[in-house]
Amino acid sequence: MQTTSKLLMIRPARFAYNEETAKNNFFQRDYGDYADDGINGEDGGNEGKGGDVGNWANGGYGGNDGDGSNRGAGIDKARQETVAEKALVEFDAFVELLRRNDVDVTVVQDTLEPWTPDSLFPNNWFSSHLSGELVLYPMFAENRRQERKPHVLELLRGKMNHRKVVDLTSWEEEGQFLEGTGSMVFDRRRRKAYCCRSPRSSERVLADFCARMRYDAVAFDAFDVEGRPLYHTNIMMEVGTQVAVVCLDSIKEANQRERVAAELTAAGKVIVELSIGQLTQFAGNMLEVKSRNGHPFMVMSAAARDSLTSSQERTISTYNKILSTDLHTIETYGGGSARCMLAEIFH
């Protein structure tokens, strides 16, 4: 079974820009780096550019604007609070959209302690499998490792009936990472794990996962418009039941590009090719889900949908009803979109 009607979503206690993940997620924007978002201080300025978000996590607010002063403290504080509030509005609207279309969504409220700014992206630290396994993954950012909270694990192992835990987190001690269905895009029917190598996606951990879970790896290298490695595979591809959406142009090595295309063709997928420019609008970060009655949907952000050509949208819509929602704040400051927020549950 490629898709599921059961999803887990984590409602953030306090969403924020995460400095630790920004080291290699070039889709993120710092508070001061991105002014055209409708989130400004009282004077509409950006004096707080470069403020230390980490202070906010400890109950304070960073206001160092680069010259040692604190002129931007009030603006930073207002922006951070507004970003967190807007993210909640976007999150709740997303849940409502899915439930209105009869998708079975379990929402778990995050806790303030320990503070985890990226908690609304749970698909990175675990994956669920029809055979009953719950796989736990090694995370690049130290503060993201704290997302593996007891109340979520208890739900996954108890009510959601995952009988076996496959724990890969010890790889963190060796500085090797594999961030779940961010790092890997599964063709569950053919047991293929597509993975673009990056600082967050180690081929050694990928091999470990594949050996334990009986998958075959399809590893490659993919890059953004400026030639930087894409931090996650699910930024540039999605494999659905009948449709595969992929940015083949981001794979520079011809042999790798041809292999990915050949694997998707062998699987009988209708391929929708994205441009590298469309990746900046999170067009690759979509997910196929279904309703309780089996009706298929392709879920994406409003920005992703707006970036599609009429031909691309028509092809996807032939096989899946498109569900889209505004995730502008989450995309801007979190560097992730619709797919990142959805943890599939198979049991």
Tab-separated table of C-alpha atoms in Angstrom:
chain	number	residue	atom	x	y	z
A	1	MET	CA	0.000	0.000	0.000
A	2	GLN	CA	1.556	3.278	-1.149
A	3	THR	CA	-0.721	5.735	0.647
A	4	THR	CA	-2.690	5.956	3.863
A	5	SER	CA	-5.697	7.794	5.237
A	6	LYS	CA	-4.119	8.059	8.700
A	7	LEU	CA	-1.858	10.986	9.530
A	8	LEU	CA	-0.150	12.270	12.662
A	9	MET	CA	0.453	16.009	13.011
A	10	ILE	CA	2.196	17.828	15.865
A	11	ARG	CA	0.641	21.167	16.847
A	12	PRO	CA	3.594	23.383	17.783
A	13	ALA	CA	3.886	24.914	21.226
A	14	ARG	CA	6.068	27.722	19.854
A	15	PHE	CA	7.141	27.525	16.229
A	16	ALA	CA	10.226	29.554	15.328
A	17	TYR	CA	13.128	29.951	12.953
A	18	ASN	CA	15.718	27.325	13.877
A	19	GLU	CA	19.341	28.436	13.625
A	20	GLU	CA	20.617	24.857	13.876
A	21	THR	CA	18.772	23.657	10.777
A	22	ALA	CA	19.517	26.822	8.795
A	23	LYS	CA	23.111	25.616	8.397
A	24	ASN	CA	22.059	23.507	5.417
A	25	ASN	CA	18.375	24.272	4.808
A	26	PHE	CA	18.632	27.141	2.356
A	27	PHE	CA	14.850	27.428	2.051
A	28	GLN	CA	14.653	29.045	5.500
A	29	ARG	CA	14.688	32.789	6.113
A	30	ASP	CA	15.800	34.492	9.313
A	31	TYR	CA	13.476	37.070	10.864
A	32	GLY	CA	15.530	40.009	9.676
A	33	ASP	CA	16.435	38.513	6.307
A	34	TYR	CA	12.848	38.408	5.089
A	35	ALA	CA	10.775	41.554	5.411
A	36	ASP	CA	8.144	41.022	2.701
A	37	ASP	CA	5.933	38.780	4.812
A	38	GLY	CA	3.498	41.162	6.448
A	39	ILE	CA	5.167	40.543	9.809
A	40	ASN	CA	6.923	43.696	10.934
A	41	GLY	CA	7.517	45.770	14.003
A	42	GLU	CA	5.520	48.918	14.694
A	43	ASP	CA	7.700	51.003	12.385
A	44	GLY	CA	7.808	48.342	9.688
A	45	GLY	CA	11.593	48.271	9.883
A	46	ASN	CA	14.138	45.516	10.271
A	47	GLU	CA	16.405	46.788	13.031
A	48	GLY	CA	16.340	43.333	14.584
A	49	LYS	CA	18.070	41.674	11.650
A	50	GLY	CA	20.439	39.000	12.878
A	51	GLY	CA	18.837	38.771	16.326
A	52	ASP	CA	19.630	35.704	18.393
A	53	VAL	CA	16.586	33.448	18.222
A	54	GLY	CA	18.218	31.148	20.735
A	55	ASN	CA	17.621	33.669	23.534
A	56	TRP	CA	13.899	33.425	22.875
A	57	ALA	CA	14.012	29.711	23.539
A	58	ASN	CA	15.196	30.454	27.038
A	59	GLY	CA	12.365	32.838	27.741
A	60	GLY	CA	14.083	35.975	26.467
A	61	TYR	CA	14.329	37.614	23.071
A	62	GLY	CA	17.409	38.307	21.000
A	63	GLY	CA	17.846	41.856	19.870
A	64	ASN	CA	21.467	42.187	18.789
A	65	ASP	CA	21.256	43.933	15.435
A	66	GLY	CA	24.887	43.404	14.556
A	67	ASP	CA	26.488	46.420	16.221
A	68	GLY	CA	26.239	45.247	19.820
A	69	SER	CA	23.105	47.274	20.575
A	70	ASN	CA	19.598	46.113	21.391
A	71	ARG	CA	17.593	48.572	19.284
A	72	GLY	CA	15.819	45.727	17.516
A	73	ALA	CA	14.789	43.808	20.624
A	74	GLY	CA	11.185	44.973	20.595
A	75	ILE	CA	10.825	44.374	16.875
A	76	ASP	CA	12.393	40.916	17.121
A	77	LYS	CA	10.111	39.984	19.982
A	78	ALA	CA	7.015	41.164	18.138
A	79	ARG	CA	8.059	39.390	14.955
A	80	GLN	CA	8.833	36.120	16.746
A	81	GLU	CA	5.533	36.162	18.589
A	82	THR	CA	3.606	36.958	15.421
A	83	VAL	CA	5.395	34.232	13.461
A	84	ALA	CA	4.451	31.679	16.128
A	85	GLU	CA	0.831	32.852	16.107
A	86	LYS	CA	0.563	32.834	12.314
A	87	ALA	CA	2.063	29.343	12.169
A	88	LEU	CA	-0.674	28.093	14.498
A	89	VAL	CA	-3.348	29.636	12.281
A	90	GLU	CA	-1.838	27.929	9.234
A	91	PHE	CA	-1.487	24.630	11.077
A	92	ASP	CA	-5.087	24.614	12.313
A	93	ALA	CA	-6.439	25.526	8.873
A	94	PHE	CA	-4.414	22.679	7.350
A	95	VAL	CA	-5.854	20.167	9.818
A	96	GLU	CA	-9.366	21.452	9.165
A	97	LEU	CA	-8.897	21.083	5.386
A	98	LEU	CA	-7.772	17.474	5.732
A	99	ARG	CA	-10.545	16.532	8.145
A	100	ARG	CA	-13.158	18.234	5.970
A	101	ASN	CA	-12.083	15.852	3.218
A	102	ASP	CA	-12.417	12.817	5.518
A	103	VAL	CA	-8.705	12.239	6.114
A	104	ASP	CA	-8.076	10.663	9.529
A	105	VAL	CA	-5.795	13.159	11.292
A	106	THR	CA	-4.511	12.675	14.839
A	107	VAL	CA	-3.213	15.944	16.303
A	108	VAL	CA	-0.784	15.847	19.219
A	109	GLN	CA	-0.045	19.044	21.133
A	110	ASP	CA	3.654	19.753	21.526
A	111	THR	CA	5.084	20.708	24.914
A	112	LEU	CA	6.920	23.921	25.753
A	113	GLU	CA	9.677	21.965	27.486
A	114	PRO	CA	11.953	20.953	25.997
A	115	TRP	CA	11.425	23.662	23.417
A	116	THR	CA	11.429	22.247	19.886
A	117	PRO	CA	10.897	24.947	17.230
A	118	ASP	CA	10.503	22.439	14.372
A	119	SER	CA	8.127	20.043	16.121
A	120	LEU	CA	5.467	20.477	13.429
A	121	PHE	CA	7.722	18.503	11.025
A	122	PRO	CA	7.404	15.018	12.620
A	123	ASN	CA	8.010	13.025	9.443
A	124	ASN	CA	11.753	13.543	9.862
A	125	TRP	CA	12.260	11.647	13.102
A	126	PHE	CA	10.041	8.594	12.594
A	127	SER	CA	8.346	6.538	9.917
A	128	SER	CA	5.545	4.012	10.178
A	129	HIS	CA	5.320	0.782	8.198
A	130	LEU	CA	2.507	-1.604	7.368
A	131	SER	CA	4.451	-4.544	8.791
A	132	GLY	CA	4.189	-2.941	12.240
A	133	GLU	CA	7.614	-1.317	12.491
A	134	LEU	CA	8.239	2.144	13.863
A	135	VAL	CA	11.600	3.456	12.642
A	136	LEU	CA	13.381	6.174	14.645
A	137	TYR	CA	15.940	8.254	12.783
A	138	PRO	CA	19.193	10.102	13.580
A	139	MET	CA	18.730	13.869	13.299
A	140	PHE	CA	21.301	16.451	12.200
A	141	ALA	CA	20.217	19.277	14.529
A	142	GLU	CA	20.638	18.581	18.227
A	143	ASN	CA	17.476	20.452	19.172
A	144	ARG	CA	15.474	18.347	16.721
A	145	ARG	CA	16.523	15.164	18.536
A	146	GLN	CA	14.412	16.371	21.442
A	147	GLU	CA	11.291	16.011	19.288
A	148	ARG	CA	11.278	12.302	20.187
A	149	LYS	CA	9.127	13.071	23.211
A	150	PRO	CA	7.719	10.359	25.484
A	151	HIS	CA	4.054	11.276	24.989
A	152	VAL	CA	4.375	10.976	21.201
A	153	LEU	CA	6.326	7.717	21.385
A	154	GLU	CA	3.763	6.304	23.804
A	155	LEU	CA	0.979	7.106	21.344
A	156	LEU	CA	2.853	5.557	18.430
A	157	ARG	CA	3.700	2.357	20.283
A	158	GLY	CA	0.401	2.064	22.136
A	159	LYS	CA	-2.746	3.335	20.466
A	160	MET	CA	-1.200	3.236	16.997
A	161	ASN	CA	-0.005	-0.324	17.557
A	162	HIS	CA	3.561	-0.323	16.278
A	163	ARG	CA	4.834	-3.640	17.580
A	164	LYS	CA	8.523	-3.278	16.757
A	165	VAL	CA	10.872	-0.295	17.033
A	166	VAL	CA	13.802	-0.065	14.633
A	167	ASP	CA	16.091	2.450	16.313
A	168	LEU	CA	18.718	4.084	14.099
A	169	THR	CA	19.407	7.000	16.437
A	170	SER	CA	22.787	5.671	17.607
A	171	TRP	CA	24.204	6.901	14.306
A	172	GLU	CA	24.044	10.400	15.790
A	173	GLU	CA	27.098	9.512	17.881
A	174	GLU	CA	29.076	9.047	14.659
A	175	GLY	CA	27.775	12.218	13.044
A	176	GLN	CA	25.745	10.260	10.504
A	177	PHE	CA	22.129	11.166	9.825
A	178	LEU	CA	19.039	10.065	7.922
A	179	GLU	CA	15.970	12.188	8.517
A	180	GLY	CA	13.052	9.879	7.850
A	181	THR	CA	10.733	10.575	4.952
A	182	GLY	CA	12.495	13.871	4.476
A	183	SER	CA	15.719	12.105	3.529
A	184	MET	CA	13.925	9.240	1.792
A	185	VAL	CA	10.948	9.123	-0.536
A	186	PHE	CA	9.463	5.639	-0.540
A	187	ASP	CA	7.955	3.586	-3.289
A	188	ARG	CA	6.398	1.284	-0.728
A	189	ARG	CA	4.989	-1.164	-3.263
A	190	ARG	CA	8.344	-1.815	-4.924
A	191	ARG	CA	10.320	-1.276	-1.704
A	192	LYS	CA	12.516	1.453	-3.154
A	193	ALA	CA	13.999	4.268	-1.065
A	194	TYR	CA	14.928	7.307	-3.149
A	195	CYS	CA	17.525	9.431	-1.369
A	196	CYS	CA	19.565	12.465	-2.379
A	197	ARG	CA	22.808	12.578	-0.441
A	198	SER	CA	23.320	15.573	1.829
A	199	PRO	CA	24.703	16.457	5.279
A	200	ARG	CA	21.393	15.144	6.621
A	201	SER	CA	21.222	12.008	4.478
A	202	SER	CA	24.126	9.617	4.991
A	203	GLU	CA	24.554	6.727	2.584
A	204	ARG	CA	25.848	4.603	5.465
A	205	VAL	CA	22.644	5.052	7.449
A	206	LEU	CA	20.614	4.578	4.276
A	207	ALA	CA	22.296	1.199	3.787
A	208	ASP	CA	21.511	0.276	7.399
A	209	PHE	CA	17.856	1.222	6.953
A	210	CYS	CA	17.562	-0.721	3.707
A	211	ALA	CA	19.148	-3.831	5.207
A	212	ARG	CA	16.834	-3.796	8.214
A	213	MET	CA	13.655	-2.882	6.333
A	214	ARG	CA	14.335	-4.853	3.135
A	215	TYR	CA	14.362	-1.855	0.818
A	216	ASP	CA	16.575	-1.111	-2.189
A	217	ALA	CA	18.288	2.277	-2.221
A	218	VAL	CA	18.202	4.655	-5.165
A	219	ALA	CA	20.821	7.199	-4.100
A	220	PHE	CA	21.775	10.301	-6.058
A	221	ASP	CA	22.927	13.902	-5.708
A	222	ALA	CA	20.557	16.838	-6.221
A	223	PHE	CA	21.175	20.575	-6.077
A	224	ASP	CA	19.263	23.832	-5.805
A	225	VAL	CA	19.366	26.704	-8.287
A	226	GLU	CA	22.645	27.962	-6.759
A	227	GLY	CA	24.320	24.558	-6.909
A	228	ARG	CA	23.975	23.715	-3.213
A	229	PRO	CA	22.956	20.196	-2.120
A	230	LEU	CA	19.249	19.834	-1.437
A	231	TYR	CA	18.919	19.094	2.254
A	232	HIS	CA	16.043	16.618	1.832
A	233	THR	CA	14.791	14.399	-0.969
A	234	ASN	CA	11.156	15.260	-0.340
A	235	ILE	CA	11.903	18.813	-1.462
A	236	MET	CA	12.348	17.578	-5.045
A	237	MET	CA	10.137	14.507	-5.444
A	238	GLU	CA	6.968	12.696	-4.420
A	239	VAL	CA	5.968	9.165	-5.387
A	240	GLY	CA	2.252	8.491	-5.394
A	241	THR	CA	0.182	5.500	-6.425
A	242	GLN	CA	0.055	6.491	-10.094
A	243	VAL	CA	1.883	9.818	-10.327
A	244	ALA	CA	5.477	10.726	-9.509
A	245	VAL	CA	6.374	14.403	-9.218
A	246	VAL	CA	10.106	15.000	-9.564
A	247	CYS	CA	12.668	17.654	-10.463
A	248	LEU	CA	15.036	15.649	-12.640
A	249	ASP	CA	16.882	18.851	-13.582
A	250	SER	CA	18.182	19.100	-10.005
A	251	ILE	CA	20.134	15.854	-10.567
A	252	LYS	CA	23.215	17.020	-12.463
A	253	GLU	CA	24.888	13.654	-13.051
A	254	ALA	CA	23.337	12.130	-16.178
A	255	ASN	CA	23.652	8.511	-15.056
A	256	GLN	CA	21.954	9.274	-11.744
A	257	ARG	CA	19.208	11.265	-13.455
A	258	GLU	CA	18.563	8.479	-15.938
A	259	ARG	CA	18.404	5.871	-13.198
A	260	VAL	CA	15.810	7.804	-11.202
A	261	ALA	CA	13.697	8.293	-14.324
A	262	ALA	CA	14.084	4.619	-15.252
A	263	GLU	CA	13.039	3.434	-11.784
A	264	LEU	CA	9.922	5.609	-11.866
A	265	THR	CA	9.085	4.442	-15.378
A	266	ALA	CA	9.586	0.793	-14.402
A	267	ALA	CA	7.143	1.372	-11.556
A	268	GLY	CA	4.553	2.518	-14.097
A	269	LYS	CA	4.388	6.063	-12.747
A	270	VAL	CA	3.136	9.005	-14.762
A	271	ILE	CA	6.022	11.446	-14.343
A	272	VAL	CA	5.350	15.134	-13.752
A	273	GLU	CA	8.630	17.009	-14.130
A	274	LEU	CA	9.278	20.128	-12.067
A	275	SER	CA	11.721	22.916	-12.799
A	276	ILE	CA	14.401	23.885	-10.305
A	277	GLY	CA	12.641	27.229	-9.934
A	278	GLN	CA	9.454	25.492	-8.848
A	279	LEU	CA	11.338	23.876	-5.968
A	280	THR	CA	11.735	27.295	-4.360
A	281	GLN	CA	7.930	27.383	-4.105
A	282	PHE	CA	7.922	23.920	-2.468
A	283	ALA	CA	6.307	22.285	-5.505
A	284	GLY	CA	8.245	19.089	-4.784
A	285	ASN	CA	7.037	18.950	-1.193
A	286	MET	CA	3.648	17.344	-1.728
A	287	LEU	CA	2.156	14.084	-0.470
A	288	GLU	CA	-0.492	11.710	-1.719
A	289	VAL	CA	-2.994	10.713	0.964
A	290	LYS	CA	-6.489	9.274	0.830
A	291	SER	CA	-9.797	9.638	2.613
A	292	ARG	CA	-11.231	6.946	4.843
A	293	ASN	CA	-13.209	5.805	1.799
A	294	GLY	CA	-10.106	5.603	-0.359
A	295	HIS	CA	-10.482	8.815	-2.370
A	296	PRO	CA	-6.983	9.974	-3.395
A	297	PHE	CA	-5.662	13.477	-2.760
A	298	MET	CA	-2.423	15.259	-3.562
A	299	VAL	CA	-1.724	17.615	-0.665
A	300	MET	CA	0.443	20.702	-1.128
A	301	SER	CA	0.792	24.329	-0.113
A	302	ALA	CA	-0.901	27.203	-1.906
A	303	ALA	CA	2.515	28.411	-3.074
A	304	ALA	CA	3.292	24.998	-4.547
A	305	ARG	CA	-0.030	24.857	-6.366
A	306	ASP	CA	0.332	28.395	-7.696
A	307	SER	CA	3.726	27.476	-9.155
A	308	LEU	CA	2.376	24.551	-11.200
A	309	THR	CA	1.746	24.977	-14.893
A	310	SER	CA	-1.746	24.234	-16.168
A	311	SER	CA	-0.410	21.048	-17.766
A	312	GLN	CA	1.208	19.858	-14.531
A	313	GLU	CA	-1.906	20.595	-12.504
A	314	ARG	CA	-4.098	18.868	-15.067
A	315	THR	CA	-1.964	15.707	-14.996
A	316	ILE	CA	-1.949	15.518	-11.203
A	317	SER	CA	-5.690	16.202	-11.069
A	318	THR	CA	-6.363	13.314	-13.443
A	319	TYR	CA	-5.369	10.925	-10.654
A	320	ASN	CA	-5.724	12.933	-7.430
A	321	LYS	CA	-7.901	15.743	-6.194
A	322	ILE	CA	-5.544	18.560	-5.205
A	323	LEU	CA	-5.835	19.931	-1.673
A	324	SER	CA	-3.857	23.107	-1.025
A	325	THR	CA	-3.544	25.482	1.903
A	326	ASP	CA	-1.620	28.633	2.791
A	327	LEU	CA	1.603	27.743	4.630
A	328	HIS	CA	3.536	30.939	3.891
A	329	THR	CA	4.797	31.561	7.433
A	330	ILE	CA	5.803	27.954	8.042
A	331	GLU	CA	7.554	27.753	4.671
A	332	THR	CA	9.383	31.048	5.152
A	333	TYR	CA	10.777	30.495	8.644
A	334	GLY	CA	10.722	26.693	8.837
A	335	GLY	CA	12.010	25.887	5.364
A	336	GLY	CA	9.491	23.059	5.014
A	337	SER	CA	6.020	22.721	3.593
A	338	ALA	CA	2.959	20.469	3.465
A	339	ARG	CA	4.654	17.103	3.142
A	340	CYS	CA	7.039	17.836	6.005
A	341	MET	CA	4.088	18.390	8.351
A	342	LEU	CA	2.448	15.025	7.630
A	343	ALA	CA	3.622	11.824	9.294
A	344	GLU	CA	1.940	8.857	7.641
A	345	ILE	CA	0.637	6.092	9.879
A	346	PHE	CA	0.495	2.535	8.525
A	347	HIS	CA	-0.855	-0.189	10.791
